[in-house]
C-alpha positions as a printed NumPy array, in Angstrom:
array([[ 12.814,  85.696,  69.138],
       [ 10.278,  87.787,  67.208],
       [ 10.967,  90.508,  64.686],
       [  9.211,  93.838,  64.739],
       [  6.62 ,  94.478,  62.001],
       [  6.606,  97.659,  60.035],
       [  3.899, 100.058,  60.88 ],
       [  0.788,  99.72 ,  58.685],
       [  1.366,  96.11 ,  57.668],
       [ -0.571,  93.092,  58.647],
       [  0.116,  89.389,  58.638],
       [ -1.873,  88.936,  55.417],
       [  0.075,  91.567,  53.505],
       [  3.317,  90.146,  54.707],
       [  2.294,  86.617,  53.544],
       [  1.355,  88.042,  50.114],
       [  4.758,  89.572,  49.696],
       [  6.601,  86.452,  50.571],
       [  4.513,  84.036,  48.351],
       [  5.467,  84.   ,  44.613],
       [  2.908,  85.254,  42.173],
       [  1.077,  82.659,  39.951],
       [  1.67 ,  83.543,  36.298],
       [  0.106,  81.749,  33.29 ],
       [  2.617,  80.258,  30.823],
       [  2.726,  81.858,  27.424],
       [  1.072,  79.855,  24.6  ],
       [  3.488,  79.014,  21.81 ],
       [  2.39 ,  77.576,  18.468],
       [  4.436,  74.723,  17.058],
       [  6.36 ,  75.588,  13.972],
       [  5.024,  73.987,  10.809],
       [  7.712,  72.201,   8.88 ],
       [  7.142,  70.828,   5.42 ],
       [  8.262,  67.208,   4.903],
       [ 11.21 ,  66.848,   2.645],
       [ 10.391,  65.292,  -0.71 ],
       [ 12.622,  62.307,  -1.377],
       [ 12.565,  60.257,  -4.542],
       [ 12.095,  56.506,  -4.043],
       [ 15.215,  54.527,  -4.672],
       [ 15.152,  52.362,  -7.743],
       [ 15.568,  48.689,  -6.896],
       [ 16.767,  46.29 ,  -9.521],
       [ 14.938,  42.955,  -9.783],
       [ 16.711,  40.027,  -8.182],
       [ 17.807,  37.852, -11.048],
       [ 19.613,  35.328,  -8.954],
       [ 18.393,  31.729,  -9.174],
       [ 16.621,  30.398,  -6.086],
       [ 18.793,  28.131,  -4.046],
       [ 17.799,  24.467,  -4.151],
       [ 17.658,  22.372,  -1.042],
       [ 20.004,  19.524,  -0.287],
       [ 17.579,  16.874,  -1.577],
       [ 15.959,  18.96 ,  -4.311],
       [ 16.646,  17.31 ,  -7.682],
       [ 17.655,  19.357, -10.681],
       [ 15.241,  19.746, -13.614],
       [ 17.334,  17.35 , -15.711],
       [ 17.212,  14.705, -13.003],
       [ 13.454,  15.172, -12.594],
       [ 12.927,  14.722, -16.329],
       [ 15.082,  11.582, -16.278],
       [ 12.999,  10.155, -13.441],
       [  9.722,  10.737, -15.26 ],
       [ 11.176,   9.236, -18.423],
       [ 12.228,   6.126, -16.496],
       [  8.768,   5.851, -14.91 ],
       [  7.094,   6.056, -18.318],
       [  9.436,   3.372, -19.665],
       [  8.666,   1.034, -16.745],
       [  4.95 ,   1.718, -17.167],
       [  5.109,   0.731, -20.824],
       [  6.993,  -2.471, -19.99 ],
       [  4.439,  -3.44 , -17.334],
       [  1.196,  -2.29 , -18.935],
       [  2.181,  -3.   , -22.547],
       [  1.664,  -6.8  , -22.496],
       [ -1.641,  -6.391, -20.678],
       [ -2.922,  -3.9  , -23.251],
       [ -1.78 ,  -6.177, -26.071],
       [ -3.643,  -9.168, -24.59 ],
       [ -6.762,  -7.071, -24.089],
       [ -6.604,  -5.793, -27.665],
       [ -6.086,  -9.294, -29.043],
       [ -9.046, -10.665, -27.081],
       [-11.327,  -8.059, -28.661],
       [-10.216,  -8.582, -32.27 ],
       [-12.479, -10.333, -34.734],
       [-11.706, -13.411, -36.814],
       [-10.981, -11.348, -39.933],
       [ -8.276,  -9.217, -38.311],
       [ -4.649, -10.233, -38.62 ],
       [ -3.022, -10.612, -35.204],
       [  0.497, -11.17 , -36.577],
       [  0.636,  -8.104, -38.813],
       [  3.981,  -6.416, -39.424],
       [  2.694,  -3.128, -38.009],
       [  0.986,  -3.906, -34.653],
       [ -2.423,  -2.374, -34.143],
       [ -3.536,  -1.925, -30.56 ],
       [ -7.033,  -0.739, -31.438],
       [ -9.227,  -3.443, -33.028],
       [-10.934,  -2.468, -36.286],
       [-14.026,  -4.485, -35.43 ],
       [-14.076,  -5.024, -31.639],
       [-16.149,  -7.93 , -30.39 ],
       [-16.656,  -9.855, -27.143],
       [-17.54 , -13.056, -28.946],
       [-14.141, -14.54 , -28.118],
       [-15.091, -14.723, -24.444],
       [-18.187, -16.727, -25.3  ],
       [-16.123, -19.082, -27.443],
       [-13.804, -19.707, -24.491],
       [-16.797, -20.836, -22.429],
       [-17.836, -23.139, -25.302],
       [-14.37 , -24.627, -25.754],
       [-13.624, -25.46 , -22.104],
       [-15.68 , -25.522, -18.867],
       [-14.123, -22.246, -17.825],
       [-16.584, -21.545, -14.996],
       [-15.932, -24.98 , -13.425],
       [-12.197, -24.341, -13.584],
       [-12.696, -20.887, -12.082],
       [-14.737, -22.346,  -9.222],
       [-11.991, -24.883,  -8.503],
       [ -9.435, -22.054,  -8.387],
       [-11.656, -20.081,  -6.011],
       [-11.903, -23.077,  -3.655],
       [ -8.129, -23.571,  -3.628],
       [ -7.513, -19.848,  -3.081],
       [-10.084, -19.681,  -0.253],
       [ -8.441, -22.589,   1.592],
       [ -4.982, -21.026,   1.179],
       [ -6.151, -17.591,   2.347],
       [ -7.935, -19.032,   5.39 ],
       [ -4.922, -21.112,   6.38 ],
       [ -2.488, -18.214,   6.012],
       [ -4.646, -15.664,   7.807],
       [ -5.373, -17.934,  10.775],
       [ -2.161, -19.943,  10.99 ],
       [  0.295, -17.149,  10.237],
       [ -1.48 , -14.795,  12.644],
       [ -1.255, -17.271,  15.519],
       [  2.343, -18.224,  14.75 ],
       [  3.448, -14.614,  14.274],
       [  1.819, -13.506,  17.532],
       [  3.435, -16.38 ,  19.429],
       [  6.896, -15.589,  18.084],
       [  6.566, -11.858,  18.718],
       [  4.692, -11.642,  22.05 ],
       [  4.952, -14.943,  23.913],
       [  8.042, -16.066,  25.783],
       [  8.819, -19.787,  25.62 ],
       [ 11.857, -22.021,  25.355],
       [ 13.178, -22.553,  21.873],
       [ 11.615, -19.422,  20.371],
       [ 14.84 , -18.426,  18.637],
       [ 15.323, -21.968,  17.37 ],
       [ 11.858, -22.008,  15.828],
       [ 12.495, -18.633,  14.232],
       [ 15.76 , -19.923,  12.798],
       [ 13.994, -22.945,  11.308],
       [ 11.457, -20.657,   9.657],
       [ 14.264, -18.618,   8.154],
       [ 16.017, -21.772,   6.955],
       [ 12.97 , -22.888,   4.981],
       [ 13.118, -19.692,   2.937],
       [ 16.515, -20.695,   1.566],
       [ 15.185, -23.81 ,  -0.154],
       [ 13.356, -23.253,  -3.471],
       [  9.973, -24.863,  -3.963],
       [ 11.196, -27.227,  -6.678],
       [ 13.512, -28.953,  -4.177],
       [ 10.678, -30.02 ,  -1.867],
       [  8.016, -30.677,  -4.49 ],
       [  8.724, -34.444,  -4.614],
       [  8.484, -34.827,  -0.841],
       [  5.301, -32.759,  -0.825],
       [  3.712, -35.023,  -3.413],
       [  4.677, -38.147,  -1.451],
       [  3.16 , -36.63 ,   1.699],
       [ -0.068, -35.6  ,  -0.066],
       [ -0.429, -39.021,  -1.658],
       [  0.194, -40.691,   1.692],
       [ -2.629, -38.627,   3.201],
       [ -4.975, -39.762,   0.425],
       [ -5.355, -36.244,  -0.987],
       [ -3.975, -36.927,  -4.471],
       [ -6.33 , -35.801,  -7.241],
       [ -8.116, -33.619,  -4.687],
       [ -8.453, -29.847,  -4.431],
       [ -7.538, -30.014,  -0.743],
       [ -4.25 , -31.647,  -1.693],
       [ -3.595, -28.731,  -4.063],
       [ -4.225, -26.155,  -1.331],
       [ -2.5  , -27.935,   1.567],
       [  1.175, -27.019,   0.821],
       [  0.265, -23.348,   0.449],
       [ -2.021, -23.168,   3.497],
       [  0.769, -21.688,   5.655],
       [  3.699, -19.871,   4.087],
       [  6.819, -19.293,   6.147],
       [  7.329, -15.85 ,   4.651],
       [  3.871, -14.8  ,   5.823],
       [  4.68 , -16.027,   9.336],
       [  7.742, -13.79 ,   9.431],
       [  5.741, -10.853,   8.093],
       [  3.127, -11.259,  10.826],
       [  5.851, -11.579,  13.45 ],
       [  7.349,  -8.288,  12.28 ],
       [  3.924,  -6.641,  12.352],
       [  3.15 ,  -7.79 ,  15.905],
       [  6.636,  -6.798,  17.081],
       [  5.98 ,  -3.228,  15.876],
       [  3.045,  -2.845,  18.295],
       [  4.176,  -0.975,  21.45 ],
       [  4.886,  -3.343,  24.329],
       [  3.242,  -0.919,  26.786],
       [ -0.161,  -1.882,  25.393],
       [  0.384,  -5.525,  26.331],
       [  1.654,  -4.554,  29.764],
       [ -1.405,  -2.39 ,  30.392],
       [ -3.658,  -5.244,  29.263],
       [ -1.863,  -7.641,  31.614],
       [ -2.442,  -5.234,  34.51 ],
       [ -6.16 ,  -5.188,  33.643],
       [ -6.213,  -8.985,  33.699],
       [ -6.422,  -9.65 ,  29.941],
       [ -5.459, -13.091,  28.704],
       [ -3.523, -14.105,  25.616],
       [ -6.57 , -14.394,  23.365],
       [ -7.925, -11.039,  24.558],
       [ -4.619,  -9.343,  23.834],
       [ -4.535, -10.932,  20.394],
       [ -8.104,  -9.957,  19.528],
       [ -8.347,  -6.478,  21.057],
       [ -4.744,  -5.202,  20.757],
       [ -2.864,  -7.239,  18.182],
       [ -5.306,  -7.67 ,  15.296],
       [ -6.487,  -4.008,  15.058],
       [ -2.856,  -2.946,  14.602],
       [ -1.911,  -5.455,  11.895],
       [ -4.817,  -5.057,   9.474],
       [ -2.497,  -3.612,   6.848],
       [ -0.215,  -6.642,   6.95 ],
       [ -3.204,  -9.002,   6.857],
       [ -4.394,  -7.386,   3.638],
       [ -0.897,  -7.823,   2.169],
       [ -0.973, -11.524,   3.045],
       [ -4.459, -11.946,   1.576],
       [ -3.473, -10.353,  -1.735],
       [ -0.174, -12.218,  -2.113],
       [ -1.697, -15.545,  -1.091],
       [ -4.573, -15.188,  -3.529],
       [ -2.254, -14.302,  -6.397],
       [  0.044, -17.227,  -5.609],
       [ -2.794, -19.758,  -5.341],
       [ -4.666, -18.42 ,  -8.372],
       [ -1.653, -18.343, -10.706],
       [ -0.057, -21.619,  -9.587],
       [  0.355, -24.017, -12.507],
       [  2.981, -26.666, -11.72 ],
       [  1.649, -28.063,  -8.445],
       [ -2.006, -28.498,  -9.583],
       [ -0.738, -30.128, -12.792],
       [  1.18 , -32.712, -10.728],
       [ -1.527, -33.476,  -8.151],
       [ -4.696, -33.452, -10.288],
       [ -5.601, -36.138, -12.797],
       [ -9.328, -35.569, -13.348],
       [ -9.905, -32.794, -15.947],
       [-13.082, -31.742, -14.1  ],
       [-10.953, -30.818, -11.066],
       [ -8.442, -28.696, -12.945],
       [ -7.853, -25.153, -11.824],
       [ -8.228, -22.306, -14.288],
       [ -4.529, -21.935, -15.069],
       [ -4.235, -25.65 , -15.86 ],
       [ -7.489, -25.766, -17.816],
       [ -6.467, -22.902, -20.099],
       [ -3.909, -25.182, -21.728],
       [ -6.748, -26.827, -23.67 ],
       [ -7.181, -23.58 , -25.604],
       [ -3.775, -24.183, -27.186],
       [ -4.513, -27.152, -29.435],
       [ -1.971, -29.511, -30.93 ],
       [ -2.792, -28.748, -34.552],
       [ -4.474, -25.334, -34.279],
       [ -4.287, -22.424, -31.879],
       [ -6.43 , -19.322, -31.868],
       [ -4.517, -16.473, -30.189],
       [ -7.778, -14.555, -29.715],
       [ -9.239, -17.311, -27.525],
       [ -6.005, -17.652, -25.566],
       [ -5.964, -13.897, -24.927],
       [ -9.63 , -13.97 , -23.868],
       [ -8.941, -16.835, -21.439],
       [ -5.978, -14.926, -20.019],
       [ -8.161, -11.889, -19.372],
       [-10.784, -14.06 , -17.654],
       [ -8.069, -15.398, -15.339],
       [ -6.77 , -11.883, -14.689],
       [-10.044, -10.213, -13.662],
       [-10.41 , -11.895, -10.198],
       [ -6.975, -10.591,  -9.194],
       [ -8.09 ,  -7.055, -10.006],
       [-11.26 ,  -7.523,  -7.935],
       [ -9.388,  -8.825,  -4.876],
       [ -6.837,  -6.019,  -5.037],
       [ -9.602,  -3.418,  -5.391],
       [-11.307,  -4.762,  -2.256],
       [ -8.137,  -4.853,  -0.14 ],
       [ -6.184,  -1.875,  -1.475],
       [ -7.448,   0.638,   1.097],
       [ -5.922,  -1.516,   3.866],
       [ -2.941,  -2.44 ,   1.701],
       [ -1.576,   1.131,   1.559],
       [ -2.126,   1.913,   5.223],
       [  0.784,  -0.29 ,   6.235],
       [  1.622,  -2.223,   9.313],
       [  1.613,   0.578,  11.887],
       [ -1.884,   1.844,  11.061],
       [ -4.672,   0.76 ,  13.363],
       [ -6.377,   1.557,  16.626],
       [ -6.894,  -0.307,  19.868],
       [-10.519,  -1.289,  20.172],
       [-12.081,  -2.447,  23.428]])
């Protein structure tokens, strides 16, 4: 149904009336507001003491620890410094003065030359080096093989063998020294440097240390090597030894110190003065009717220097420990 249009109107005028007119919005400027000025609040400094952790020692306890360390250092280093000072003192200086003097008034190294004139110190030192080399070789090779067998190989009686090793640690060395001498004499090694080194060639304590070191190596490495077809010697050389270098250095240092400082056993076995070790030969510096403490101190320092050299060569492996190492192919 259509509606009638008014006269004089068209469709365009009618559409213009019905459509709303487009008007532009009025522009309004934002009101400018000034920021309020506020004074900063005064904060008081925090004077509370910082909270210490559970394991954080108090200052008094820290001071006590350092004091104890200094005391132990003096007890350990003090005799060494006194021997060094005495070995450098001249013949005119009084060693037994009431007020001890650590610094020599007239330091000299002539006492070391007099030691070489009094006894064949270099021959004795060479004999000690031979004994120590045999002991180190025996402990490194023998204890490594025994420790690897106890830790990695499965055989009947393994626990029994381990128990026997532990039982030998209970007996002191003085108990078995007579039987050791009878055995060495029966082998024809009396008055021989090899007879001196033979009882210390393999130490039971070192075997247990190497067993502990090999047991700390992850078992997955051995299993992977077995899958690849590696034998026992290959697993020992490529997996075991690179992971126990720290323990090997410990054994080398302890074995050298024990063989170098041993006095009783070489004194029992050796009869020829030319075969004496250094520790036994130094007794000639202490005469029956006269004793020069300067020469004795100089001989003691000569015997001490090789230990420092060996420790300096092995200390970088010594502090790395048992677990340090890498698997090398």
